[in-house]
Tab-separated table of C-alpha atoms and ligand atoms in Angstrom:
chain	number	residue	atom	x	y	z
A	1	UNK	CA	-15.972	125.602	109.241
A	2	UNK	CA	-16.375	124.911	113.001
A	3	UNK	CA	-18.085	128.273	112.828
A	4	UNK	CA	-20.912	126.764	110.776
A	5	UNK	CA	-21.779	124.313	113.561
A	6	UNK	CA	-21.437	127.018	116.243
A	7	UNK	CA	-23.641	129.380	114.263
A	8	UNK	CA	-26.134	126.576	113.775
A	9	UNK	CA	-26.258	125.914	117.552
A	10	UNK	CA	-26.709	129.596	118.296
A	11	UNK	CA	-28.520	130.937	115.214
A	12	UNK	CA	-31.345	128.376	114.945
A	13	UNK	CA	-32.561	128.847	118.552
A	14	UNK	CA	-32.154	132.599	118.072
A	15	UNK	CA	-34.134	132.508	114.802
A	16	UNK	CA	-36.855	130.369	116.471
A	17	UNK	CA	-36.961	132.829	119.369
A	18	UNK	CA	-37.151	135.783	116.984
A	19	UNK	CA	-39.981	134.101	115.025
A	20	UNK	CA	-41.851	133.412	118.317
A	21	UNK	CA	-41.394	137.017	119.443
A	22	UNK	CA	-42.566	138.351	116.100
A	23	UNK	CA	-45.570	135.988	116.124
A	24	UNK	CA	-46.321	136.941	119.773
A	25	UNK	CA	-46.118	140.616	118.942
A	26	UNK	CA	-48.504	140.126	116.012
A	27	UNK	CA	-50.911	137.628	117.534
A	28	UNK	CA	-50.174	136.877	121.159
A	29	UNK	CA	-49.279	133.332	122.352
A	30	UNK	CA	-50.864	131.613	119.349
A	31	UNK	CA	-48.855	133.831	117.003
A	32	UNK	CA	-45.635	133.017	118.876
A	33	UNK	CA	-46.298	129.264	118.594
A	34	UNK	CA	-47.138	129.501	114.883
A	35	UNK	CA	-44.034	131.636	114.169
A	36	UNK	CA	-41.714	129.198	116.003
A	37	UNK	CA	-43.350	126.141	114.365
A	38	UNK	CA	-43.050	127.562	110.842
A	39	UNK	CA	-39.392	128.265	111.333
A	40	UNK	CA	-38.715	124.836	112.868
A	41	UNK	CA	-40.617	123.170	110.028
A	42	UNK	CA	-38.540	125.082	107.445
A	43	UNK	CA	-35.307	124.046	109.200
A	44	UNK	CA	-36.536	120.425	109.290
A	45	UNK	CA	-37.391	120.377	105.581
A	46	UNK	CA	-33.998	121.856	104.704
A	47	UNK	CA	-32.217	119.248	106.855
A	48	UNK	CA	-34.248	116.363	105.427
A	49	UNK	CA	-33.440	117.425	101.868
A	50	UNK	CA	-29.743	117.749	102.666
A	51	UNK	CA	-29.774	114.369	104.458
A	52	UNK	CA	-31.405	112.623	101.517
A	53	UNK	CA	-28.788	114.187	99.166
A	54	UNK	CA	-26.068	112.893	101.470
A	55	UNK	CA	-27.541	109.369	101.595
A	56	UNK	CA	-27.937	109.278	97.824
A	57	UNK	CA	-24.309	110.381	97.352
A	58	UNK	CA	-23.026	107.872	99.919
A	59	UNK	CA	-24.490	105.031	97.879
A	60	UNK	CA	-21.982	105.764	95.095
A	61	UNK	CA	-19.597	108.377	96.463
A	62	UNK	CA	-17.849	110.341	93.743
A	63	UNK	CA	-15.452	113.162	94.600
A	64	UNK	CA	-16.250	114.852	91.313
A	65	UNK	CA	-19.973	115.145	92.202
A	66	UNK	CA	-20.192	116.174	95.827
A	67	UNK	CA	-23.705	117.489	96.748
A	68	UNK	CA	-23.962	121.129	97.599
A	69	UNK	CA	-25.263	122.482	100.867
A	70	UNK	CA	-25.239	125.569	102.983
A	71	UNK	CA	-24.106	126.222	106.504
A	72	UNK	CA	-23.356	123.110	108.523
A	73	UNK	CA	-24.392	120.880	105.590
A	74	UNK	CA	-21.714	122.464	103.420
A	75	UNK	CA	-19.209	121.412	106.091
A	76	UNK	CA	-20.609	117.859	106.259
A	77	UNK	CA	-20.322	117.475	102.468
A	78	UNK	CA	-16.887	119.007	102.421
A	79	UNK	CA	-15.576	116.718	105.171
A	80	UNK	CA	-17.118	113.578	103.644
A	81	UNK	CA	-15.632	114.343	100.231
A	82	UNK	CA	-12.216	115.142	101.743
A	83	UNK	CA	-12.253	111.816	103.620
A	84	UNK	CA	-13.220	110.053	100.429
A	85	UNK	CA	-10.348	111.721	98.559
A	86	UNK	CA	-7.942	110.595	101.287
A	87	UNK	CA	-9.220	107.014	101.179
A	88	UNK	CA	-9.048	106.997	97.393
A	89	UNK	CA	-5.460	108.205	97.565
A	90	UNK	CA	-4.523	105.536	100.114
A	91	UNK	CA	-6.384	102.865	98.207
A	92	UNK	CA	-4.603	103.817	94.955
A	93	UNK	CA	-1.248	103.648	96.722
A	94	UNK	CA	-2.032	100.255	98.276
A	95	UNK	CA	-3.350	98.959	94.950
A	96	UNK	CA	-0.152	100.049	93.165
A	97	UNK	CA	1.912	98.363	95.893
A	98	UNK	CA	-0.070	95.138	95.543
A	99	UNK	CA	0.230	95.291	91.752
A	100	UNK	CA	4.038	95.644	91.978
A	101	UNK	CA	4.171	92.804	94.503
A	102	UNK	CA	2.157	90.545	92.183
A	103	UNK	CA	4.301	91.582	89.201
A	104	UNK	CA	7.418	90.587	91.193
A	105	UNK	CA	5.886	87.207	92.048
A	106	UNK	CA	4.908	86.726	88.406
A	107	UNK	CA	8.487	87.048	87.184
A	108	UNK	CA	9.784	84.687	89.857
A	109	UNK	CA	11.478	81.640	88.312
A	110	UNK	CA	9.845	79.649	91.116
A	111	UNK	CA	6.201	78.654	91.168
A	112	UNK	CA	4.110	80.320	93.893
A	113	UNK	CA	0.651	79.120	94.952
A	114	UNK	CA	-1.401	80.542	97.831
A	115	UNK	CA	-3.728	78.006	99.449
A	116	UNK	CA	-6.515	78.781	101.904
A	117	UNK	CA	-7.235	76.815	105.067
A	118	UNK	CA	-9.080	74.146	103.016
A	119	UNK	CA	-6.182	73.800	100.553
A	120	UNK	CA	-8.157	75.614	97.879
A	121	UNK	CA	-6.129	77.705	95.475
A	122	UNK	CA	-6.406	81.445	96.201
A	123	UNK	CA	-3.802	82.627	93.721
A	124	UNK	CA	-0.859	81.315	91.708
A	125	UNK	CA	1.814	82.798	89.486
A	126	UNK	CA	2.547	81.983	85.844
A	127	UNK	CA	5.480	79.672	86.705
A	128	UNK	CA	3.272	77.585	89.021
A	129	UNK	CA	0.726	77.494	86.174
A	130	UNK	CA	3.393	75.952	83.911
A	131	UNK	CA	4.679	73.563	86.582
A	132	UNK	CA	1.252	72.169	87.423
A	133	UNK	CA	-0.698	72.878	84.237
A	134	UNK	CA	-3.036	75.334	86.012
A	135	UNK	CA	-5.328	77.831	84.305
A	136	UNK	CA	-5.881	81.195	86.053
A	137	UNK	CA	-9.483	81.500	84.807
A	138	UNK	CA	-10.533	77.946	85.568
A	139	UNK	CA	-8.569	76.755	88.570
A	140	UNK	CA	-8.700	79.497	91.220
A	141	UNK	CA	-10.890	78.392	94.186
A	142	UNK	CA	-10.377	74.737	93.205
A	143	UNK	CA	-9.003	72.238	95.680
A	144	UNK	CA	-5.240	71.780	95.073
A	145	UNK	CA	-5.355	67.969	95.232
A	146	UNK	CA	-8.077	67.886	92.568
A	147	UNK	CA	-5.707	69.612	90.172
A	148	UNK	CA	-2.321	68.240	91.296
A	149	UNK	CA	-3.149	64.582	91.543
A	150	UNK	CA	0.308	63.057	92.040
A	151	UNK	CA	-0.160	60.586	94.910
A	152	UNK	CA	3.084	61.723	96.570
A	153	UNK	CA	1.814	65.332	96.554
A	154	UNK	CA	-1.565	64.352	98.012
A	155	UNK	CA	0.196	62.358	100.759
A	156	UNK	CA	2.610	65.261	101.437
A	157	UNK	CA	-0.259	67.715	101.877
A	158	UNK	CA	-2.190	65.336	104.097
A	159	UNK	CA	0.767	64.340	106.267
A	160	UNK	CA	1.768	68.018	106.690
A	161	UNK	CA	5.455	67.147	106.856
A	162	UNK	CA	6.318	70.550	105.494
A	163	UNK	CA	9.779	70.883	107.072
A	164	UNK	CA	11.344	69.268	104.010
A	165	UNK	CA	10.677	69.648	100.270
A	166	UNK	CA	8.986	67.019	98.163
A	167	UNK	CA	10.562	65.936	94.872
A	168	UNK	CA	7.923	65.010	92.332
A	169	UNK	CA	7.814	64.144	88.652
A	170	UNK	CA	5.326	65.666	86.250
A	171	UNK	CA	4.778	65.786	82.548
A	172	UNK	CA	4.565	69.443	81.551
A	173	UNK	CA	3.989	71.119	78.208
A	174	UNK	CA	7.727	70.917	77.533
A	175	UNK	CA	8.074	67.255	78.535
A	176	UNK	CA	9.106	65.494	81.746
A	177	UNK	CA	9.781	67.745	84.729
A	178	UNK	CA	11.216	67.128	88.156
A	179	UNK	CA	9.902	69.614	90.701
A	180	UNK	CA	10.987	70.392	94.218
A	181	UNK	CA	7.870	71.471	96.103
A	182	UNK	CA	7.688	72.870	99.621
A	183	UNK	CA	4.759	74.221	101.622
A	184	UNK	CA	5.107	76.967	104.246
A	185	UNK	CA	2.066	77.482	106.509
A	186	UNK	CA	1.291	81.088	107.447
A	187	UNK	CA	-1.459	83.324	108.823
A	188	UNK	CA	-4.657	81.562	109.758
A	189	UNK	CA	-3.986	78.041	108.361
A	190	UNK	CA	-3.161	79.430	104.930
A	191	UNK	CA	-0.230	77.972	103.012
A	192	UNK	CA	2.418	79.242	100.648
A	193	UNK	CA	3.467	76.559	98.161
A	194	UNK	CA	6.763	77.082	96.329
A	195	UNK	CA	7.819	74.927	93.387
A	196	UNK	CA	11.208	74.838	91.668
A	197	UNK	CA	12.115	73.120	88.408
A	198	UNK	CA	15.112	70.919	89.281
A	199	UNK	CA	15.084	68.834	86.076
A	200	UNK	CA	18.421	70.204	84.880
A	201	UNK	CA	19.943	70.029	88.330
A	202	UNK	CA	18.886	66.385	88.678
A	203	UNK	CA	20.292	65.579	85.226
A	204	UNK	CA	23.613	67.256	86.102
A	205	UNK	CA	23.687	65.394	89.418
A	206	UNK	CA	23.108	62.071	87.633
A	207	UNK	CA	25.901	62.942	85.169
A	208	UNK	CA	28.211	63.839	88.029
A	209	UNK	CA	27.480	60.539	89.805
A	210	UNK	CA	28.035	58.592	86.571
A	211	UNK	CA	31.240	60.481	85.937
A	212	UNK	CA	32.662	59.776	89.406
A	213	UNK	CA	31.634	56.107	89.095
A	214	UNK	CA	33.257	55.872	85.643
A	215	UNK	CA	36.496	57.564	86.701
A	216	UNK	CA	36.714	55.342	89.784
A	217	UNK	CA	36.123	52.266	87.666
A	218	UNK	CA	38.644	53.320	85.017
A	219	UNK	CA	41.324	53.901	87.653
A	220	UNK	CA	40.459	50.851	89.724
A	221	UNK	CA	40.978	48.401	86.860
A	222	UNK	CA	44.644	49.232	86.087
A	223	UNK	CA	45.349	49.635	89.814
A	224	UNK	CA	44.038	46.124	90.467
A	225	UNK	CA	46.141	44.763	87.629
A	226	UNK	CA	49.212	46.616	88.903
A	227	UNK	CA	48.563	45.279	92.424
A	228	UNK	CA	48.461	41.727	91.017
A	229	UNK	CA	51.758	42.225	89.200
A	230	UNK	CA	53.429	43.621	92.314
A	231	UNK	CA	52.351	40.495	94.229
A	232	UNK	CA	53.705	38.311	91.438
A	233	UNK	CA	57.057	40.110	91.525
A	234	UNK	CA	57.245	39.829	95.298
A	235	UNK	CA	56.028	36.259	95.785
A	236	UNK	CA	57.077	34.310	92.698
A	237	UNK	CA	60.560	33.401	91.563
A	238	UNK	CA	60.702	34.733	87.976
A	239	UNK	CA	63.423	34.387	85.430
A	240	UNK	CA	64.747	37.475	83.660
A	241	UNK	CA	62.416	37.159	80.632
A	242	UNK	CA	59.288	36.686	82.784
A	243	UNK	CA	60.289	39.644	84.957
A	244	UNK	CA	60.789	41.839	81.900
A	245	UNK	CA	57.376	40.830	80.581
A	246	UNK	CA	55.655	41.624	83.873
A	247	UNK	CA	57.393	44.994	84.022
A	248	UNK	CA	56.243	45.747	80.447
A	249	UNK	CA	52.673	44.946	81.411
A	250	UNK	CA	52.976	47.113	84.510
A	251	UNK	CA	54.331	49.909	82.348
A	252	UNK	CA	51.362	49.694	79.981
A	253	UNK	CA	48.890	49.817	82.905
A	254	UNK	CA	50.603	52.853	84.382
A	255	UNK	CA	50.624	54.482	80.896
A	256	UNK	CA	46.905	53.839	80.716
A	257	UNK	CA	46.329	55.569	84.046
A	258	UNK	CA	48.533	58.473	83.013
A	259	UNK	CA	46.585	58.905	79.745
A	260	UNK	CA	43.345	58.841	81.666
A	261	UNK	CA	44.530	61.482	84.124
A	262	UNK	CA	45.909	63.624	81.274
A	263	UNK	CA	42.581	63.426	79.418
A	264	UNK	CA	40.650	64.197	82.595
A	265	UNK	CA	42.809	67.240	83.235
A	266	UNK	CA	42.458	68.386	79.610
A	267	UNK	CA	38.683	68.060	79.819
A	268	UNK	CA	38.526	69.845	83.178
A	269	UNK	CA	40.605	72.711	81.743
A	270	UNK	CA	38.383	72.994	78.658
A	271	UNK	CA	35.127	72.826	80.611
A	272	UNK	CA	36.264	75.076	83.433
A	273	UNK	CA	37.743	77.823	81.282
A	274	UNK	CA	34.981	80.308	80.444
A	275	UNK	CA	37.210	82.321	78.120
A	276	UNK	CA	37.609	81.649	74.426
A	277	UNK	CA	40.998	80.195	73.541
A	278	UNK	CA	43.887	82.572	72.924
A	279	UNK	CA	43.678	83.221	69.214
A	280	UNK	CA	46.392	82.894	66.652
A	281	UNK	CA	46.546	81.949	62.997
A	282	UNK	CA	47.115	78.226	63.070
A	283	UNK	CA	50.257	76.944	61.353
A	284	UNK	CA	48.154	74.545	59.298
A	285	UNK	CA	50.916	72.929	57.204
A	286	UNK	CA	52.885	72.287	60.413
A	287	UNK	CA	49.832	70.902	62.236
A	288	UNK	CA	48.839	68.632	59.347
A	289	UNK	CA	52.383	67.283	59.009
A	290	UNK	CA	52.451	66.614	62.754
A	291	UNK	CA	49.096	64.787	62.612
A	292	UNK	CA	50.285	62.648	59.745
A	293	UNK	CA	53.556	61.809	61.514
A	294	UNK	CA	51.660	60.833	64.661
A	295	UNK	CA	49.277	58.632	62.672
A	296	UNK	CA	52.191	56.956	60.941
A	297	UNK	CA	53.950	56.308	64.265
A	298	UNK	CA	50.784	54.934	65.892
A	299	UNK	CA	50.000	52.745	62.896
A	300	UNK	CA	53.477	51.251	62.880
A	301	UNK	CA	53.237	50.685	59.148
A	302	UNK	CA	49.994	48.713	59.363
A	303	UNK	CA	47.882	51.227	57.395
A	304	UNK	CA	48.092	53.296	54.278
A	305	UNK	CA	47.953	56.934	55.429
A	306	UNK	CA	47.267	59.788	53.033
A	307	UNK	CA	47.139	63.574	53.518
A	308	UNK	CA	45.333	65.836	51.042
A	309	UNK	CA	45.668	69.527	51.915
A	310	UNK	CA	44.625	72.788	50.287
A	311	UNK	CA	47.345	75.414	49.894
A	312	UNK	CA	47.833	78.080	52.558
A	313	UNK	CA	44.329	77.939	53.913
A	314	UNK	CA	44.189	78.371	57.695
A	315	UNK	CA	41.908	79.232	60.588
A	316	UNK	CA	42.240	81.292	63.749
A	317	UNK	CA	42.205	79.540	67.108
A	318	UNK	CA	44.361	77.770	69.651
A	319	UNK	CA	47.097	75.661	68.049
A	320	UNK	CA	47.421	73.506	71.143
A	321	UNK	CA	43.657	72.879	71.559
A	322	UNK	CA	43.121	72.152	67.868
A	323	UNK	CA	46.087	69.790	67.799
A	324	UNK	CA	44.589	67.915	70.757
A	325	UNK	CA	41.152	67.638	69.061
A	326	UNK	CA	42.325	66.693	65.560
A	327	UNK	CA	44.914	64.216	66.823
A	328	UNK	CA	42.166	62.450	68.786
A	329	UNK	CA	40.234	61.954	65.535
A	330	UNK	CA	43.342	60.743	63.739
A	331	UNK	CA	44.352	58.314	66.512
A	332	UNK	CA	40.785	56.931	66.633
A	333	UNK	CA	40.942	56.260	62.885
A	334	UNK	CA	44.175	54.309	63.349
A	335	UNK	CA	42.943	52.429	66.435
A	336	UNK	CA	39.590	51.428	64.937
A	337	UNK	CA	40.925	50.415	61.522
A	338	UNK	CA	42.244	46.888	61.189
A	339	UNK	CA	45.664	46.233	59.715
A	340	UNK	CA	45.795	46.806	55.960
A	341	UNK	CA	43.134	49.532	56.002
A	342	UNK	CA	43.642	53.087	54.859
A	343	UNK	CA	43.241	56.477	56.492
A	344	UNK	CA	42.870	59.727	54.631
A	345	UNK	CA	43.310	63.192	56.188
A	346	UNK	CA	41.841	66.083	54.175
A	347	UNK	CA	41.990	69.834	54.665
A	348	UNK	CA	40.300	72.324	52.375
A	349	UNK	CA	37.541	74.801	51.630
A	350	UNK	CA	34.027	73.561	51.100
A	351	UNK	CA	31.266	75.626	49.587
A	352	UNK	CA	27.895	73.917	49.253
A	353	UNK	CA	25.510	75.325	46.641
A	354	UNK	CA	27.069	78.760	46.584
A	355	UNK	CA	26.942	79.083	50.399
A	356	UNK	CA	29.701	80.965	52.262
A	357	UNK	CA	32.794	78.728	52.113
A	358	UNK	CA	33.787	76.871	55.263
A	359	UNK	CA	37.111	75.245	56.121
A	360	UNK	CA	36.864	71.522	56.627
A	361	UNK	CA	39.189	68.965	58.185
A	362	UNK	CA	38.213	65.333	57.774
A	363	UNK	CA	39.558	61.915	58.664
A	364	UNK	CA	38.229	59.021	56.609
A	365	UNK	CA	39.055	55.446	57.518
A	366	UNK	CA	38.163	52.002	56.230
A	367	UNK	CA	37.775	50.681	59.774
A	368	UNK	CA	35.115	48.878	61.800
A	369	UNK	CA	32.541	51.674	61.459
A	370	UNK	CA	29.840	52.668	63.950
A	371	UNK	CA	26.160	51.657	64.025
A	372	UNK	CA	23.842	54.707	63.619
A	373	UNK	CA	22.289	54.398	67.102
A	374	UNK	CA	25.680	55.090	68.736
A	375	UNK	CA	26.590	58.148	66.697
A	376	UNK	CA	24.611	60.791	68.685
A	377	UNK	CA	26.234	59.620	71.944
A	378	UNK	CA	29.876	59.336	70.857
A	379	UNK	CA	30.938	62.665	72.398
A	380	UNK	CA	29.591	61.747	75.871
A	381	UNK	CA	32.340	61.192	78.419
A	382	UNK	CA	33.273	57.475	78.644
A	383	UNK	CA	30.793	56.449	75.945
A	384	UNK	CA	32.256	53.587	73.942
A	385	UNK	CA	30.675	51.314	71.373
A	386	UNK	CA	32.925	48.439	72.345
A	387	UNK	CA	34.483	48.881	75.790
A	388	UNK	CA	36.954	46.019	75.375
A	389	UNK	CA	38.203	47.218	72.024
A	390	UNK	CA	38.583	50.795	73.217
A	391	UNK	CA	40.631	49.721	76.274
A	392	UNK	CA	42.806	47.236	74.421
A	393	UNK	CA	43.728	49.939	71.905
A	394	UNK	CA	44.628	52.392	74.693
A	395	UNK	CA	41.434	54.463	74.614
A	396	UNK	CA	40.250	56.431	77.639
A	397	UNK	CA	36.702	57.025	76.386
A	398	UNK	CA	37.300	60.781	76.684
A	399	UNK	CA	38.795	61.563	73.261
A	400	UNK	CA	35.616	62.676	71.494
A	401	UNK	CA	34.413	64.567	74.593
A	402	UNK	CA	37.628	66.599	74.357
A	403	UNK	CA	37.012	67.088	70.610
A	404	UNK	CA	33.495	68.356	71.311
A	405	UNK	CA	34.668	70.937	73.845
A	406	UNK	CA	37.534	72.219	71.722
A	407	UNK	CA	35.219	72.596	68.721
A	408	UNK	CA	32.591	74.376	70.814
A	409	UNK	CA	35.248	76.881	71.849
A	410	UNK	CA	36.037	77.440	68.160
A	411	UNK	CA	32.372	77.600	67.023
A	412	UNK	CA	33.173	74.593	64.852
A	413	UNK	CA	30.988	71.527	64.407
A	414	UNK	CA	31.667	67.800	64.239
A	415	UNK	CA	29.859	65.637	61.681
A	416	UNK	CA	30.111	61.856	61.767
A	417	UNK	CA	29.293	59.574	58.833
A	418	UNK	CA	29.828	55.880	59.337
A	419	UNK	CA	28.853	52.501	57.957
A	420	UNK	CA	29.488	49.474	60.199
A	421	UNK	CA	32.085	47.187	58.651
A	422	UNK	CA	33.021	49.730	55.981
A	423	UNK	CA	34.507	52.730	57.728
A	424	UNK	CA	33.919	56.191	59.162
A	425	UNK	CA	34.406	59.806	58.238
A	426	UNK	CA	34.755	62.416	60.979
A	427	UNK	CA	34.422	65.982	59.658
A	428	UNK	CA	35.291	69.211	61.494
A	429	UNK	CA	33.723	72.316	59.963
A	430	UNK	CA	34.998	75.762	60.921
A	431	UNK	CA	32.742	78.796	60.448
A	432	UNK	CA	33.604	81.308	57.741
A	433	UNK	CA	34.410	83.879	60.453
A	434	UNK	CA	37.461	81.825	61.522
A	435	UNK	CA	38.947	81.486	58.033
A	436	UNK	CA	42.274	82.947	57.050
A	437	UNK	CA	42.154	82.650	53.266
A	438	UNK	CA	45.042	83.635	51.030
A	439	UNK	CA	44.255	85.453	47.787
A	440	UNK	CA	44.815	82.397	45.634
A	441	UNK	CA	42.890	79.902	47.776
A	442	UNK	CA	40.816	77.492	45.774
A	443	UNK	CA	38.351	74.774	46.557
A	444	UNK	CA	40.543	71.997	45.265
A	445	UNK	CA	43.123	70.032	47.204
A	446	UNK	CA	46.605	71.347	46.468
A	447	UNK	CA	48.834	68.532	47.604
A	448	UNK	CA	48.511	64.857	48.284
A	449	UNK	CA	50.923	62.731	50.288
A	450	UNK	CA	50.456	59.020	50.913
A	451	UNK	CA	52.233	56.832	53.503
B	1	LIG	P1	38.040	55.972	73.030
B	1	LIG	O1	39.133	56.381	73.885
B	1	LIG	O2	37.249	54.818	73.538
B	1	LIG	O3	38.427	55.822	71.599
B	1	LIG	P2	36.585	58.297	72.105
B	1	LIG	O4	35.823	59.293	72.870
B	1	LIG	O5	37.729	58.763	71.301
B	1	LIG	O6	36.996	57.179	73.131
B	1	LIG	O7	35.579	57.569	71.118
B	1	LIG	C1	34.362	57.073	71.653
B	1	LIG	C2	33.959	55.806	70.927
B	1	LIG	O8	33.622	56.123	69.577
B	1	LIG	C3	35.034	54.777	70.839
B	1	LIG	O9	35.076	53.966	71.982
B	1	LIG	C4	34.629	53.989	69.607
B	1	LIG	O10	33.684	53.025	69.966
B	1	LIG	C5	33.962	55.020	68.739
B	1	LIG	N1	34.833	55.540	67.668
B	1	LIG	C6	35.504	56.705	67.657
B	1	LIG	N2	36.178	56.877	66.502
B	1	LIG	C7	35.928	55.777	65.744
B	1	LIG	C8	36.310	55.356	64.436
B	1	LIG	N3	37.125	56.106	63.664
B	1	LIG	N4	35.838	54.166	64.005
B	1	LIG	C9	35.035	53.421	64.771
B	1	LIG	N5	34.627	53.776	66.014
B	1	LIG	C10	35.065	54.926	66.499
């Protein structure tokens, strides 16, 4: 194609010369001038037409409709269209890269907002939209502090103390949120704002702090009492009976601490173990007899204790974990039922309105009962309705938390029905998938034993 330019440089002067010679031969000097002028004029017209085609095409360049030309103009059009194709290719590649980059930012669990030098929003991802209630159509190019009006955020942006994150509270579509927000300046006074939802983290942190405070308090109390008794033993002359009494009290405080540590360890094991419990078919008759014997021993003859159990019905799970959970329910019934009350343990199949049968263990007592507002919180660690009563009856405040975790690991659920002053019924329902049902299983209780 370089040839086209070369030929143009050589051929046009040659053609003009030839036209002048021909004109001169025909009509002397005037003929030469006319011949050369005509040829130059023709070349000029051809160039002007090609130039106007080029200009028109450049207004909306389209590789599919490149203007046609001859000679050097063919080369000009060819080169322009090739350049355009190259640019288009590069542009497409860059656009695809940008699209992938934006897609990656969109799926980020963190909010991302790009601010210009005036703190106007240039772009934000969907997560930032949720965190700050922003609308992509409405809020781009708006000033950030007009849309995120929290005073602490406005102050943070103004003070430009961006080396540390800001924790701020907002009310989002899904309720109260705690956000950690940090700004990173870049480029020419632009800013990258990152937001992270730390609501759950903050909740867990608060629970952890409460838990440590509770454990410390629970351990401190018996330790203080024990310390007092040690001083008494060391400093005061006691007769044999007084000494024995003090030692008994010391024993009960150390038992209390041991129970607390045992429950804490049990809970830590249950919470920390990601695996489902080792499965076996539970020896239900054995477990029920053990629960009843424990209740009888704890009651010391102060309650009427009854066991109503359905035949050979059993479930699959961990014998040791289920014993720990069910015995907590049974011991609570004894501890929260005044002398003379009765406690009934029941085990059987339940099928409501033709639904798939479920195995159910329940403990019903005629004890002090629980007011409805406490029921949803009973399985929280250290939650007690009456702290004094729980402690005096040897409670650690962790029993129902252990029950909750064991049941979760067995896909079972805990239902609590209670009437203050009348009594409570704690029900454990196992899913049908855990049942081991003998051929002859029925929905009626098979045996009933009273103590
Ligand atoms: P605790 O060691 O205090 O008994 P739990 O976690 O076993 O702890 O129970 C939490 C609270 O639930 C108890 O402190 C008590 O107030 C209440 N509660 C549990 N079982 C019964 C029940 N059968 N009757 C009345 N209140 C109960």
